[in-house]
Amino acid sequence: MKLTLKVVPGSSRDQVVGRLGDAIKVRVSAPPEKGKANRAVAALLAAFFELDPAAVQIVAGAASSRKIVELEGADPALVAARLASL
């Protein structure tokens, strides 16, 4: 399952904020340097969707604030429920 994200690095805390147009807005406290923010995004999404961190892969936009991530092995019903709760 793929999701489009709008990532805001350097925030005060890590959180999945909600929908922003066709994307999911995500805030991470890690700075956008040396992949730190990307690793924080993967860890946050893994916890949010109850996945192993290795199951979250950034497939596009690694150097951009707009990213496409793949959630390998994610339960579509759980993902939909989590997103609906935002």
mmCIF file of C-alpha atoms in Angstrom:
data_model
loop_
_atom_site.group_PDB
_atom_site.id
_atom_site.type_symbol
_atom_site.label_atom_id
_atom_site.label_comp_id
_atom_site.label_asym_id
_atom_site.label_seq_id
_atom_site.Cartn_x
_atom_site.Cartn_y
_atom_site.Cartn_z
ATOM 1 C CA MET A 1 0.000 0.000 0.000
ATOM 2 C CA LYS A 2 1.402 3.405 -0.968
ATOM 3 C CA LEU A 3 0.784 6.747 0.737
ATOM 4 C CA THR A 4 1.732 10.279 -0.270
ATOM 5 C CA LEU A 5 3.183 12.356 2.559
ATOM 6 C CA LYS A 6 3.936 16.003 3.211
ATOM 7 C CA VAL A 7 6.757 15.929 5.759
ATOM 8 C CA VAL A 8 7.659 18.846 8.038
ATOM 9 C CA PRO A 9 11.104 18.168 9.559
ATOM 10 C CA GLY A 10 12.481 20.043 12.565
ATOM 11 C CA SER A 11 9.102 20.161 14.321
ATOM 12 C CA SER A 12 8.670 20.225 18.084
ATOM 13 C CA ARG A 13 7.396 16.625 18.123
ATOM 14 C CA ASP A 14 6.777 13.598 15.935
ATOM 15 C CA GLN A 15 3.151 13.213 14.856
ATOM 16 C CA VAL A 16 0.861 12.183 12.041
ATOM 17 C CA VAL A 17 -1.238 15.339 11.706
ATOM 18 C CA GLY A 18 -3.931 14.458 9.165
ATOM 19 C CA ARG A 19 -4.887 14.970 5.558
ATOM 20 C CA LEU A 20 -3.493 17.850 3.531
ATOM 21 C CA GLY A 21 -5.052 17.739 0.077
ATOM 22 C CA ASP A 22 -4.116 14.393 -1.444
ATOM 23 C CA ALA A 23 -1.349 13.770 1.113
ATOM 24 C CA ILE A 24 -0.940 12.898 4.779
ATOM 25 C CA LYS A 25 0.850 15.604 6.773
ATOM 26 C CA VAL A 26 3.567 14.256 9.063
ATOM 27 C CA ARG A 27 5.768 16.206 11.476
ATOM 28 C CA VAL A 28 9.105 14.914 12.749
ATOM 29 C CA SER A 29 11.566 16.530 15.120
ATOM 30 C CA ALA A 30 14.604 15.215 13.236
ATOM 31 C CA PRO A 31 16.416 17.671 10.962
ATOM 32 C CA PRO A 32 16.422 17.166 7.182
ATOM 33 C CA GLU A 33 20.057 16.083 6.987
ATOM 34 C CA LYS A 34 21.822 12.793 6.281
ATOM 35 C CA GLY A 35 18.527 10.873 6.145
ATOM 36 C CA LYS A 36 17.608 11.623 9.772
ATOM 37 C CA ALA A 37 14.140 12.940 8.925
ATOM 38 C CA ASN A 38 13.488 9.995 6.573
ATOM 39 C CA ARG A 39 14.394 7.504 9.310
ATOM 40 C CA ALA A 40 12.140 9.384 11.754
ATOM 41 C CA VAL A 41 9.257 9.290 9.252
ATOM 42 C CA ALA A 42 9.687 5.532 8.775
ATOM 43 C CA ALA A 43 9.763 4.925 12.543
ATOM 44 C CA LEU A 44 6.724 7.142 13.141
ATOM 45 C CA LEU A 45 4.657 5.480 10.420
ATOM 46 C CA ALA A 46 5.683 2.006 11.583
ATOM 47 C CA ALA A 47 4.456 2.786 15.099
ATOM 48 C CA PHE A 48 1.294 4.526 13.861
ATOM 49 C CA PHE A 49 0.281 1.657 11.560
ATOM 50 C CA GLU A 50 1.589 -1.123 13.857
ATOM 51 C CA LEU A 51 4.261 -2.306 11.413
ATOM 52 C CA ASP A 52 7.860 -3.398 11.633
ATOM 53 C CA PRO A 53 10.075 -0.371 10.837
ATOM 54 C CA ALA A 54 11.619 -2.299 7.930
ATOM 55 C CA ALA A 55 8.143 -2.522 6.339
ATOM 56 C CA VAL A 56 8.081 1.240 5.686
ATOM 57 C CA GLN A 57 10.016 2.155 2.538
ATOM 58 C CA ILE A 58 10.371 5.601 0.967
ATOM 59 C CA VAL A 59 9.943 4.907 -2.751
ATOM 60 C CA ALA A 60 10.000 8.506 -4.029
ATOM 61 C CA GLY A 61 10.993 11.902 -2.679
ATOM 62 C CA ALA A 62 13.813 10.912 -0.324
ATOM 63 C CA ALA A 63 15.306 14.410 -0.695
ATOM 64 C CA SER A 64 11.955 16.226 -0.777
ATOM 65 C CA SER A 65 9.303 17.181 1.747
ATOM 66 C CA ARG A 66 6.754 15.421 -0.468
ATOM 67 C CA LYS A 67 7.311 11.673 -0.306
ATOM 68 C CA ILE A 68 5.679 8.456 -1.420
ATOM 69 C CA VAL A 69 6.048 5.608 1.047
ATOM 70 C CA GLU A 70 5.167 1.958 0.711
ATOM 71 C CA LEU A 71 3.759 0.098 3.704
ATOM 72 C CA GLU A 72 4.697 -3.523 3.028
ATOM 73 C CA GLY A 73 2.315 -6.050 4.535
ATOM 74 C CA ALA A 74 -0.008 -3.385 5.935
ATOM 75 C CA ASP A 75 -3.617 -4.324 6.642
ATOM 76 C CA PRO A 76 -5.694 -1.966 4.437
ATOM 77 C CA ALA A 77 -8.541 -1.938 6.980
ATOM 78 C CA LEU A 78 -6.176 -0.897 9.788
ATOM 79 C CA VAL A 79 -4.582 1.805 7.627
ATOM 80 C CA ALA A 80 -8.013 3.174 6.670
ATOM 81 C CA ALA A 81 -9.160 3.137 10.306
ATOM 82 C CA ARG A 82 -6.020 4.927 11.514
ATOM 83 C CA LEU A 83 -6.321 7.584 8.824
ATOM 84 C CA ALA A 84 -10.034 8.067 9.558
ATOM 85 C CA SER A 85 -9.198 8.711 13.221
ATOM 86 C CA LEU A 86 -7.135 11.805 12.359
#
